[in-house]
mmCIF file of C-alpha atoms in Angstrom:
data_model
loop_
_atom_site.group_PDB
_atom_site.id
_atom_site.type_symbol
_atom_site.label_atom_id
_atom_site.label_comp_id
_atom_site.label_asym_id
_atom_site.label_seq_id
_atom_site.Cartn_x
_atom_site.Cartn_y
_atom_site.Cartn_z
ATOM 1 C CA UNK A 18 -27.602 -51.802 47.134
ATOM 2 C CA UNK A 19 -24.244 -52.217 45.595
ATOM 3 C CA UNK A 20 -23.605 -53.996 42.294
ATOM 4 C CA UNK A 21 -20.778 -55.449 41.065
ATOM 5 C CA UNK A 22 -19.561 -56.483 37.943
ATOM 6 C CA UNK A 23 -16.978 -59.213 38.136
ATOM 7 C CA UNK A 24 -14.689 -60.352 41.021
ATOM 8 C CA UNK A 25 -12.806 -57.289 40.763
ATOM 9 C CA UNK A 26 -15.108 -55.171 41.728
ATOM 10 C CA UNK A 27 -16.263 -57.064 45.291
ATOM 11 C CA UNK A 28 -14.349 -54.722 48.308
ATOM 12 C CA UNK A 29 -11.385 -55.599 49.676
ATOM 13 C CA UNK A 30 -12.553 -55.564 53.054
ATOM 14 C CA UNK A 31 -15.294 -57.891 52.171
ATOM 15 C CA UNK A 32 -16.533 -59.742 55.035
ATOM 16 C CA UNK A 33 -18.794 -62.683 55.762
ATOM 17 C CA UNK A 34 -22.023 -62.882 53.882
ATOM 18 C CA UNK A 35 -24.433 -65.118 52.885
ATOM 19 C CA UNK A 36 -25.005 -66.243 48.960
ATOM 20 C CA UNK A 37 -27.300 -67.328 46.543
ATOM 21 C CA UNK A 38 -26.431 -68.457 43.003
ATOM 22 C CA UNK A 39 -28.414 -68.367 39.915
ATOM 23 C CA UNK A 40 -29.570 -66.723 36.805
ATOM 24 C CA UNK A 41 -32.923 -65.239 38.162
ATOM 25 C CA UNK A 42 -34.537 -64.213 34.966
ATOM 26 C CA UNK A 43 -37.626 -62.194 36.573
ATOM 27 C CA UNK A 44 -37.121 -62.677 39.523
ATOM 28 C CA UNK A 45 -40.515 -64.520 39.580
ATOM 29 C CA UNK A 46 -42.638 -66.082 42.718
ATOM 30 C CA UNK A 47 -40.459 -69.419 43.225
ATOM 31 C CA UNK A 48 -37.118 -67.316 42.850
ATOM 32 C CA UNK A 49 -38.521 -64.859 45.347
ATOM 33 C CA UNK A 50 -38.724 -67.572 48.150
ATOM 34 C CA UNK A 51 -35.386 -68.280 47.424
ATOM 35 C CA UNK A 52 -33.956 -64.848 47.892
ATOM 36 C CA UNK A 53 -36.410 -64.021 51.045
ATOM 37 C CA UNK A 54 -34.803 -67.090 52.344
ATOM 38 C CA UNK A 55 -31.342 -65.947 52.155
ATOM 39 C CA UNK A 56 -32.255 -62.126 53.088
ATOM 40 C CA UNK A 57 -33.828 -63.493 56.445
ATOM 41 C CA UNK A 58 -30.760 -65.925 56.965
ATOM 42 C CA UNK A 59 -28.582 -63.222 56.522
ATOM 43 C CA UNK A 60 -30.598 -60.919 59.183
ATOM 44 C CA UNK A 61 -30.222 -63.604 61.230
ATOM 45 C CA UNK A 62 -26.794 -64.209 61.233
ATOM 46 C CA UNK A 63 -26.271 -59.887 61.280
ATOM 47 C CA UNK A 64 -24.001 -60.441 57.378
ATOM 48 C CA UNK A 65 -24.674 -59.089 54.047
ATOM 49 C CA UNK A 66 -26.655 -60.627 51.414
ATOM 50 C CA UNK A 67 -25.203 -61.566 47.873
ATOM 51 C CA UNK A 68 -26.682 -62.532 44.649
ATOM 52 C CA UNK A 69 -24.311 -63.875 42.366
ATOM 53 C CA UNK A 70 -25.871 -64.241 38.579
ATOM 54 C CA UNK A 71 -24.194 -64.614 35.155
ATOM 55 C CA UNK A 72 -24.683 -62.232 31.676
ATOM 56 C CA UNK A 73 -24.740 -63.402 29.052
ATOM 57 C CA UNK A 74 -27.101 -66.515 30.218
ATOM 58 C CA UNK A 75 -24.702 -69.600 30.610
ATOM 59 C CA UNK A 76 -26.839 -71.249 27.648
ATOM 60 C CA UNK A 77 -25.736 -69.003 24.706
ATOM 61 C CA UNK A 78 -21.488 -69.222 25.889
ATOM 62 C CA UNK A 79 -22.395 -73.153 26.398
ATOM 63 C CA UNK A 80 -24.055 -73.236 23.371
ATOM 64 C CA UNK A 81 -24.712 -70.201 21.150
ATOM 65 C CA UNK A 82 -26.884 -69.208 19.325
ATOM 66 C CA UNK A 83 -29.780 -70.665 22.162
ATOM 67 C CA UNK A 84 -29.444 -67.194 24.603
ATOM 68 C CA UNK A 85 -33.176 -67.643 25.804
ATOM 69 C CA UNK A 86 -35.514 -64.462 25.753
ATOM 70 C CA UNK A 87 -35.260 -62.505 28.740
ATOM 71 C CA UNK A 88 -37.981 -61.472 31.189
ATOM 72 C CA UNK A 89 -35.578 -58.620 33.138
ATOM 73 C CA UNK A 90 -32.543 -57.319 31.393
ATOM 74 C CA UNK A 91 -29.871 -56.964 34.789
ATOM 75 C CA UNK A 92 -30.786 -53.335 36.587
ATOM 76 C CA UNK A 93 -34.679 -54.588 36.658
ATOM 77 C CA UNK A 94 -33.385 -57.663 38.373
ATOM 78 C CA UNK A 95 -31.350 -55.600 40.672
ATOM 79 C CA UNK A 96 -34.263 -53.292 41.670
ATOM 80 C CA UNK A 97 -36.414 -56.704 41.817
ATOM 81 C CA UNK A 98 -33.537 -57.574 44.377
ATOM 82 C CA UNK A 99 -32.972 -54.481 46.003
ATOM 83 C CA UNK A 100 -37.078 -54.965 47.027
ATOM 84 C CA UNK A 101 -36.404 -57.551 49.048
ATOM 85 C CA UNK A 102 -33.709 -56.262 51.032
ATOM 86 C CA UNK A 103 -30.593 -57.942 49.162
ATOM 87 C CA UNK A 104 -27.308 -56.160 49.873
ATOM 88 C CA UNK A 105 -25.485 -56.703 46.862
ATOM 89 C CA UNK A 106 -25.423 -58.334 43.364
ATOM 90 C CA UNK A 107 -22.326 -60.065 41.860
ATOM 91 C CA UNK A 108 -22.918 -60.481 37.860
ATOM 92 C CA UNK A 109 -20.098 -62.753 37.056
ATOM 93 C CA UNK A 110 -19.223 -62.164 33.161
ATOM 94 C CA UNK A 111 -19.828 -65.530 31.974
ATOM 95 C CA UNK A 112 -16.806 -66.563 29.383
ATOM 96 C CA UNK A 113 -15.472 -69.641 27.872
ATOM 97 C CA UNK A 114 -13.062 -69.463 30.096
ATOM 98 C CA UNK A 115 -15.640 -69.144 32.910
ATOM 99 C CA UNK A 116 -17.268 -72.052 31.709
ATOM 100 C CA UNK A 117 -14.660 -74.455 32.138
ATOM 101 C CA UNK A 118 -13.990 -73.535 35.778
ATOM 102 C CA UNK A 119 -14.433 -76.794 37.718
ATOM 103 C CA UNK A 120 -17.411 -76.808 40.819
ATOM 104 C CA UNK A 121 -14.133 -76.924 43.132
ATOM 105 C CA UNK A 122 -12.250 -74.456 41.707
ATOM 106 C CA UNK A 123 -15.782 -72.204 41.602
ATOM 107 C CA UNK A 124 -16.648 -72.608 45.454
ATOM 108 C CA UNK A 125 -12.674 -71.419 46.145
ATOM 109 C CA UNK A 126 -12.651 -68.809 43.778
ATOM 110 C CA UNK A 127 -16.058 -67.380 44.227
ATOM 111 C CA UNK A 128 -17.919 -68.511 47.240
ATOM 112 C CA UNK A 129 -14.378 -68.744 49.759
ATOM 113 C CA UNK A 130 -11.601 -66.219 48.650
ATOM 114 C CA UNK A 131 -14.527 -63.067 47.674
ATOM 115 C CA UNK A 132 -17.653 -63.409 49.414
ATOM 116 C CA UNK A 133 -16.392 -65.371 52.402
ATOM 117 C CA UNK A 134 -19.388 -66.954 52.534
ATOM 118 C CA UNK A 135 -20.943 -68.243 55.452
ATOM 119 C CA UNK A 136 -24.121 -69.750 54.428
ATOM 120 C CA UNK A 137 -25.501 -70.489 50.891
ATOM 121 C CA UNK A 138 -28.760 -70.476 49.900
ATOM 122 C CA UNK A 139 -30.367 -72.761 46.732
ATOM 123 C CA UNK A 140 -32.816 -74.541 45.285
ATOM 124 C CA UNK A 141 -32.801 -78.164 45.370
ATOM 125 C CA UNK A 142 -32.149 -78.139 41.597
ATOM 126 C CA UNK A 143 -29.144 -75.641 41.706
ATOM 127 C CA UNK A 144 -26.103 -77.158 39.193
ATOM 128 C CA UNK A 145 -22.586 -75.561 39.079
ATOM 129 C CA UNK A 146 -19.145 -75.267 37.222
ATOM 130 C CA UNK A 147 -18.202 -77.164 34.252
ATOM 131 C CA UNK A 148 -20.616 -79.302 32.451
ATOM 132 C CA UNK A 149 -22.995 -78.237 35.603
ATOM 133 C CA UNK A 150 -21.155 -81.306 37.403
ATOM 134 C CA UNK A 151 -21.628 -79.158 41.006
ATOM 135 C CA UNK A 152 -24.555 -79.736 43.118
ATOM 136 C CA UNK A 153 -26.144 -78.947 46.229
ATOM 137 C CA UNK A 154 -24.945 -81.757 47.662
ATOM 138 C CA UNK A 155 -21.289 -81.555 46.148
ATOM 139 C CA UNK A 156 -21.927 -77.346 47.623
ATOM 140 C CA UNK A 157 -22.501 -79.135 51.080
ATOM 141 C CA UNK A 158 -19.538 -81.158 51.686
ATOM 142 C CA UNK A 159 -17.629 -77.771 50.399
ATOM 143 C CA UNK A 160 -19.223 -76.059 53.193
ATOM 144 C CA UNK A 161 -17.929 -78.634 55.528
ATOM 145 C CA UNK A 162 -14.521 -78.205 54.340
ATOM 146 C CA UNK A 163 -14.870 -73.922 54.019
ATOM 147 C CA UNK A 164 -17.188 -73.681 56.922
ATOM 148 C CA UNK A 165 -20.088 -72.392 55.216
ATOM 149 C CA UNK A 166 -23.891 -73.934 55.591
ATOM 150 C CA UNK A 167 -25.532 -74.885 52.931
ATOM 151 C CA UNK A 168 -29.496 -74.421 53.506
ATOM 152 C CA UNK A 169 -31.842 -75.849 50.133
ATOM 153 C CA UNK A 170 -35.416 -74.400 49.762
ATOM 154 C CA UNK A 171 -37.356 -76.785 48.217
ATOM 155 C CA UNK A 172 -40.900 -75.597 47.726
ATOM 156 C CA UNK A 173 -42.943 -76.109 44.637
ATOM 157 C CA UNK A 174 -45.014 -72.830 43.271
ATOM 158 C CA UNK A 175 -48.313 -74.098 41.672
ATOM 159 C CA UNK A 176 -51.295 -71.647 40.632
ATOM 160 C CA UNK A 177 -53.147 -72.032 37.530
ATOM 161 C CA UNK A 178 -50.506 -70.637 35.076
ATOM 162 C CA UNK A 179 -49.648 -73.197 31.921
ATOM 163 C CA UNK A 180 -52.553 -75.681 33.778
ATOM 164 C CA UNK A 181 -50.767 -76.031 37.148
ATOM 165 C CA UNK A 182 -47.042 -76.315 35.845
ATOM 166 C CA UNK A 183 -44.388 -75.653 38.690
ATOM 167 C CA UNK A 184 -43.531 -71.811 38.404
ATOM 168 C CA UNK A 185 -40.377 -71.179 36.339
ATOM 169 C CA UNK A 186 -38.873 -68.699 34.006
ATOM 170 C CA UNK A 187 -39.291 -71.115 31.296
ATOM 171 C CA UNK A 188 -42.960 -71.700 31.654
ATOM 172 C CA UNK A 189 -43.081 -67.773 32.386
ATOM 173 C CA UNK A 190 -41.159 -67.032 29.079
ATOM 174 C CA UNK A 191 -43.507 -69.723 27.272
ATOM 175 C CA UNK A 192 -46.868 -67.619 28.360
ATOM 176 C CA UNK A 193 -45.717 -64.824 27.335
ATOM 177 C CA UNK A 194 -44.749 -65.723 24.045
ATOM 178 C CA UNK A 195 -48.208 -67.328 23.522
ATOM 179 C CA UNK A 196 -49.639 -63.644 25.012
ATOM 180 C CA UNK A 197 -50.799 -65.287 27.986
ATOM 181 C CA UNK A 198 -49.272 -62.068 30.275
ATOM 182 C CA UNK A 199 -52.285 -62.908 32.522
ATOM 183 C CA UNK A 200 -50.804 -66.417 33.477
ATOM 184 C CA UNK A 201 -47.023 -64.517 33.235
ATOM 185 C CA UNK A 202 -48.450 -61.909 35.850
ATOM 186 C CA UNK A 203 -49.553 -64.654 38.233
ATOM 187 C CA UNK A 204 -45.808 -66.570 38.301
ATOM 188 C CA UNK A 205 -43.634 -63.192 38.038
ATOM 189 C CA UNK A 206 -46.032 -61.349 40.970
ATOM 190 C CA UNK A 207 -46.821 -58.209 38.621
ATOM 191 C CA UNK A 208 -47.243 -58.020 35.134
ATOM 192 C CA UNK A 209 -44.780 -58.884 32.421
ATOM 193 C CA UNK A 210 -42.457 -55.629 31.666
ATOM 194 C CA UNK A 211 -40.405 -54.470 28.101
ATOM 195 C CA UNK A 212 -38.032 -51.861 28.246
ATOM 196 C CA UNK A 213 -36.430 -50.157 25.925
ATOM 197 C CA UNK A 214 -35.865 -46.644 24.406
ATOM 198 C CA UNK A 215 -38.437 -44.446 22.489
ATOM 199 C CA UNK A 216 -37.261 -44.266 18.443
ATOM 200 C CA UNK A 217 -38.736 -42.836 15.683
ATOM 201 C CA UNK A 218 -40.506 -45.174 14.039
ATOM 202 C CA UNK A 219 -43.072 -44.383 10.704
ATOM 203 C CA UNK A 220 -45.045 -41.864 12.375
ATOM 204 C CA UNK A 221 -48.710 -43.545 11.092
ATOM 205 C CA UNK A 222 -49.635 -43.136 14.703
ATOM 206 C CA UNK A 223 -49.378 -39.612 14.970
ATOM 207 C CA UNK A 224 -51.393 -39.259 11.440
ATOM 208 C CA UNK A 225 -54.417 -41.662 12.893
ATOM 209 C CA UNK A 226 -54.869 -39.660 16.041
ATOM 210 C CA UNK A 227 -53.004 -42.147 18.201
ATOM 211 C CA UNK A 228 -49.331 -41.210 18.577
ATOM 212 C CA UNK A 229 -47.599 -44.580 20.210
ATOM 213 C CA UNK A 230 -43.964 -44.622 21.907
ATOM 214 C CA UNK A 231 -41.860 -46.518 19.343
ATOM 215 C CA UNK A 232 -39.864 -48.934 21.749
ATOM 216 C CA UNK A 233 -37.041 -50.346 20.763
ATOM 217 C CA UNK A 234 -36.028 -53.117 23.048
ATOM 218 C CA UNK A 235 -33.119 -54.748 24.554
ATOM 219 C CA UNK A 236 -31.594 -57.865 22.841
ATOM 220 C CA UNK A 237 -33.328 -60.722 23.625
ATOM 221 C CA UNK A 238 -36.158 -59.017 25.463
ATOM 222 C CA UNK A 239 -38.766 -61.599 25.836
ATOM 223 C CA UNK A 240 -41.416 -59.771 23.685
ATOM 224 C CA UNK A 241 -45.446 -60.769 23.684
ATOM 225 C CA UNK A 242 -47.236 -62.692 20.977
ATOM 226 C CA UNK A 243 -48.144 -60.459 18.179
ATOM 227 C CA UNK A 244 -51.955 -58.566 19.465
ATOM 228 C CA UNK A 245 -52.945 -55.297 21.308
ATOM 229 C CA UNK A 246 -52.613 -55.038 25.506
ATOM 230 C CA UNK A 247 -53.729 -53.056 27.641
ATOM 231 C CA UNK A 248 -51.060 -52.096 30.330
ATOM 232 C CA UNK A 249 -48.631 -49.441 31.497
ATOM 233 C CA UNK A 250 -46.115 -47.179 29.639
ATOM 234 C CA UNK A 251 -43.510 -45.632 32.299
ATOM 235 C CA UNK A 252 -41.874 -43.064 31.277
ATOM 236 C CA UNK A 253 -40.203 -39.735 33.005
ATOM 237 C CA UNK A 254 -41.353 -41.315 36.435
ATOM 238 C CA UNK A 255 -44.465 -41.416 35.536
ATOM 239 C CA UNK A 256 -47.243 -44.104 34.646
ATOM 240 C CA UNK A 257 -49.759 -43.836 32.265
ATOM 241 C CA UNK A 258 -52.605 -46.452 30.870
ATOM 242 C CA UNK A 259 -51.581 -47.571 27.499
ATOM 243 C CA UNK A 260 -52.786 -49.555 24.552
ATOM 244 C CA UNK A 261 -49.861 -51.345 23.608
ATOM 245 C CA UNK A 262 -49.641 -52.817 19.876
ATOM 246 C CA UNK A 263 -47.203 -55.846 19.141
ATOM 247 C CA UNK A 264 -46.442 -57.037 15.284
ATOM 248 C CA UNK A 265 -45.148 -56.155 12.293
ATOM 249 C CA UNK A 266 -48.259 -53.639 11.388
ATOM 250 C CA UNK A 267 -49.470 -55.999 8.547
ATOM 251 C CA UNK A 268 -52.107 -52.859 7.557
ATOM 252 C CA UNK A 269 -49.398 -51.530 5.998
ATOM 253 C CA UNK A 270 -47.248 -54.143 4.370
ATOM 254 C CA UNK A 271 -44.462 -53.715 7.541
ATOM 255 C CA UNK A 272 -41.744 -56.585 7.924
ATOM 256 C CA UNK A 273 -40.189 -55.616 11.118
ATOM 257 C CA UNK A 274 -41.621 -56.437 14.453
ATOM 258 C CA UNK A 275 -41.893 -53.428 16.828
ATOM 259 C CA UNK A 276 -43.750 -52.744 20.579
ATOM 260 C CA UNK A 277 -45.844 -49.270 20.376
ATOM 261 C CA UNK A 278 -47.196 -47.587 23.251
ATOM 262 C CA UNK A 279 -50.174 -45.446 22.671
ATOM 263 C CA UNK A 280 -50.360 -43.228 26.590
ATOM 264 C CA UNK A 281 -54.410 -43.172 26.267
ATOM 265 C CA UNK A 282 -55.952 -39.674 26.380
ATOM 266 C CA UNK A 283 -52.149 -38.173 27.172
ATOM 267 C CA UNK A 284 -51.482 -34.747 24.013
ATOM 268 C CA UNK A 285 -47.972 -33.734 23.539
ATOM 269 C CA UNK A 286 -46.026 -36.321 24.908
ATOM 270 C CA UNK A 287 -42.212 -35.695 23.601
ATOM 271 C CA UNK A 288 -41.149 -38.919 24.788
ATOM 272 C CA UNK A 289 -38.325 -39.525 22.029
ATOM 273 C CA UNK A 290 -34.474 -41.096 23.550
ATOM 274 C CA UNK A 291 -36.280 -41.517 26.549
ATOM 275 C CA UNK A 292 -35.836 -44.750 28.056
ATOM 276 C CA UNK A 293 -39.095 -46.290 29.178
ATOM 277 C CA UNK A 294 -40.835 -49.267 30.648
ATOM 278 C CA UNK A 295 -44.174 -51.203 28.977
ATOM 279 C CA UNK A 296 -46.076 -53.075 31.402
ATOM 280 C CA UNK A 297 -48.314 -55.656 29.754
ATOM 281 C CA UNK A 298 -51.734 -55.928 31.425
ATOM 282 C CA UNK A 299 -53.973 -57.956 29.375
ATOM 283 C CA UNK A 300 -54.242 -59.160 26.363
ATOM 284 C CA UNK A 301 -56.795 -57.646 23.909
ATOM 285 C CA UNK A 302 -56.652 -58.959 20.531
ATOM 286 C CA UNK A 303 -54.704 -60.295 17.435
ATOM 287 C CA UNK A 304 -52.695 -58.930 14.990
ATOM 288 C CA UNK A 305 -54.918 -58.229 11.749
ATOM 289 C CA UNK A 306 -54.954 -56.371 8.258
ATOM 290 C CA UNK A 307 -58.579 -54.526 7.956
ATOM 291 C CA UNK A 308 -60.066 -54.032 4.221
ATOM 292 C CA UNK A 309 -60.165 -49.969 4.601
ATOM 293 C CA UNK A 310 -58.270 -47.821 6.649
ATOM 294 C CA UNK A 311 -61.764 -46.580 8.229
ATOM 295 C CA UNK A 312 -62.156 -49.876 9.579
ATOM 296 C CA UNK A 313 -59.292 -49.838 11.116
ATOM 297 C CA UNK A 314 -60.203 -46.718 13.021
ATOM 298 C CA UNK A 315 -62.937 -47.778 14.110
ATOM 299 C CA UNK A 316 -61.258 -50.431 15.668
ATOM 300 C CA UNK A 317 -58.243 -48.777 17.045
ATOM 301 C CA UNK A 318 -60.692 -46.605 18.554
ATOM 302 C CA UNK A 319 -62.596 -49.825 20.176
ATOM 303 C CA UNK A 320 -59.279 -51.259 21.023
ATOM 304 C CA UNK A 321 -58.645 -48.030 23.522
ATOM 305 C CA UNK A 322 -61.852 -47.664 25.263
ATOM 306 C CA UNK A 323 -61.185 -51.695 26.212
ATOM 307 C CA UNK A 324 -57.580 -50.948 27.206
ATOM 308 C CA UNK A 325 -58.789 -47.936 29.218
ATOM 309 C CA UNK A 326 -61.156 -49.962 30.988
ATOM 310 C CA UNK A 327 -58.905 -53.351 31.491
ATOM 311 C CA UNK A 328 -56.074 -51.181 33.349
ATOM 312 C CA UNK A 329 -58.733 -48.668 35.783
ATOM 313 C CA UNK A 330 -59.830 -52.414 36.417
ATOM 314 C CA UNK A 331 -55.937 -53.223 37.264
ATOM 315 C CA UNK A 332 -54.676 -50.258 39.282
ATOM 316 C CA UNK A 333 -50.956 -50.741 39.978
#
């Protein structure tokens, strides 16, 4: 799959394709339909497929300072993508400048003179250009004038994540900030995922008998409530049961919040610059400060054997 960053980069020889526009942070369930949609289109019609998204998220150059936490940083999305047989992602650098670009002047620019498109694909909610003054319908009398179609997929996603909401990456973002990941897992269509390289952190692990990955994430990572999971840690192509701790380590007076991935029953893991993924299972338990260091042991230990048996439960 090719990737591009910016108009630039699109081929010259660029022919017809068919497009879909939008952020799709995780790539979740209702996004999915979308993207199928456009990959079977395209099939249809024998053209490339093209996802055209924006970094940073629209919302912090629009108004900064509100960049919303982020269920797939861009190169997960792109594998995501990639998965369902797109051909190529645009990200489109989103600037001030950017911002002001009128829905007109967007469709020209964008959809006619690089991807030539000849169908676009979107949900019925889709907004475009400055002030989001471009819709689906404005998109549609475009096509007429550009000859491209313009097909909507409007279908709802219900299960019984946030008590029936509509599936979106703002309920999804919501669950997993409350530690729901179960409720995340059913929207997104596999568990919740943090990436992020392995630092050295205080070591404590090591000296307790359970020697955790130090991850240090990528900005504005949509990071679980505070608690221990059980889940995955991927790392060197491989994936290994974890218990995953989330907080601030209140045990021992810590202030900053860090994601620590103990691989359960792995010795002599050397796992430090490596970049690696945490895949967030289930949740276990809260954060909490134990009166001796014994007792916290003893749980820890607790806390292992449950995260051992929640992910042989949850084979990937």
């Amino acid at each position: 799959m090719q990737r591009w960053r910016g108009l630039e980069d699109i081929p010259e020889d660029w022919g017809r394709s068919v497009v879909t526009i939008g952020s799709y942070d995780g790539v979740h369930r209702g996004h999915q339909l979308i993207i199928q949609h456009a990959v079977d289109r395209g099939r249809e019609l024998g053209v490339p497929v093209v996802v055209v998204t924006f970094d940073p998220h629209p919302s912090e150059v629009v108004r900064p300072g509100s960049h919303p936490p982020l269920l797939a940083p861009h190169l997960r999305r792109a594998e995501l993508m990639a998965h369902l047989g797109v051909d190529a992602v645009l990200i489109l650098p989103f600037t001030t400048e950017f911002s002001k670009l009128s829905p007109a002047d967007f469709v020209v620019k964008v959809l006619v003179d690089r991807l030539h498109a000849k169908a676009v694909v979107e949900g019925p909610n889709f907004r475009f250009g400055h002030k989001a003054a471009g819709n689906v319908d404005f998109l549609a009398e475009q096509g007429k004038v550009y000859d491209f179609d313009v097909e909507v997929v409007d279908l709802v996603l219900c299960g019984e994540a946030g008590g029936g909401q509509p599936f979106s990456s703002t309920l999804t973002r919501r669950l997993v900030a409350e530690g729901d990941l179960a409720g995340a897992a059913e929207i997104l269509g596999r568990p919740h995922r943090v990436e992020g390289v392995v630092v050295r952190g205080a070591q404590r692990g090591r000296e307790l008998g359970f020697p955790t990955a130090n991850v240090e994430t990528l900005p504005h990572t949509a990071i679980p409530a505070d608690g221990v999971y059980a889940g995955w840690l991927h790392a060197a192509g491989e994936a290994m049961p974890a218990a995953i701790s989330v907080g601030t380590n209140p045990q021992f007076d810590g202030t900053e919040r860090t994601v620590e991935a103990y691989a359960i029953d792995r010795v002599g893991l050397d796992l430090y610059g490596l970049h690696v993924a945490v895949d967030f299972l289930a949740f276990v338990r809260g954060q909490a400060r134990f009166e001796s260091l014994e007792g916290l042991l003893e749980q820890m230990a607790r806390d292992v054997q449950r995260c051992r048996e929640l992910v042989a439960a949850q084979q990937p």
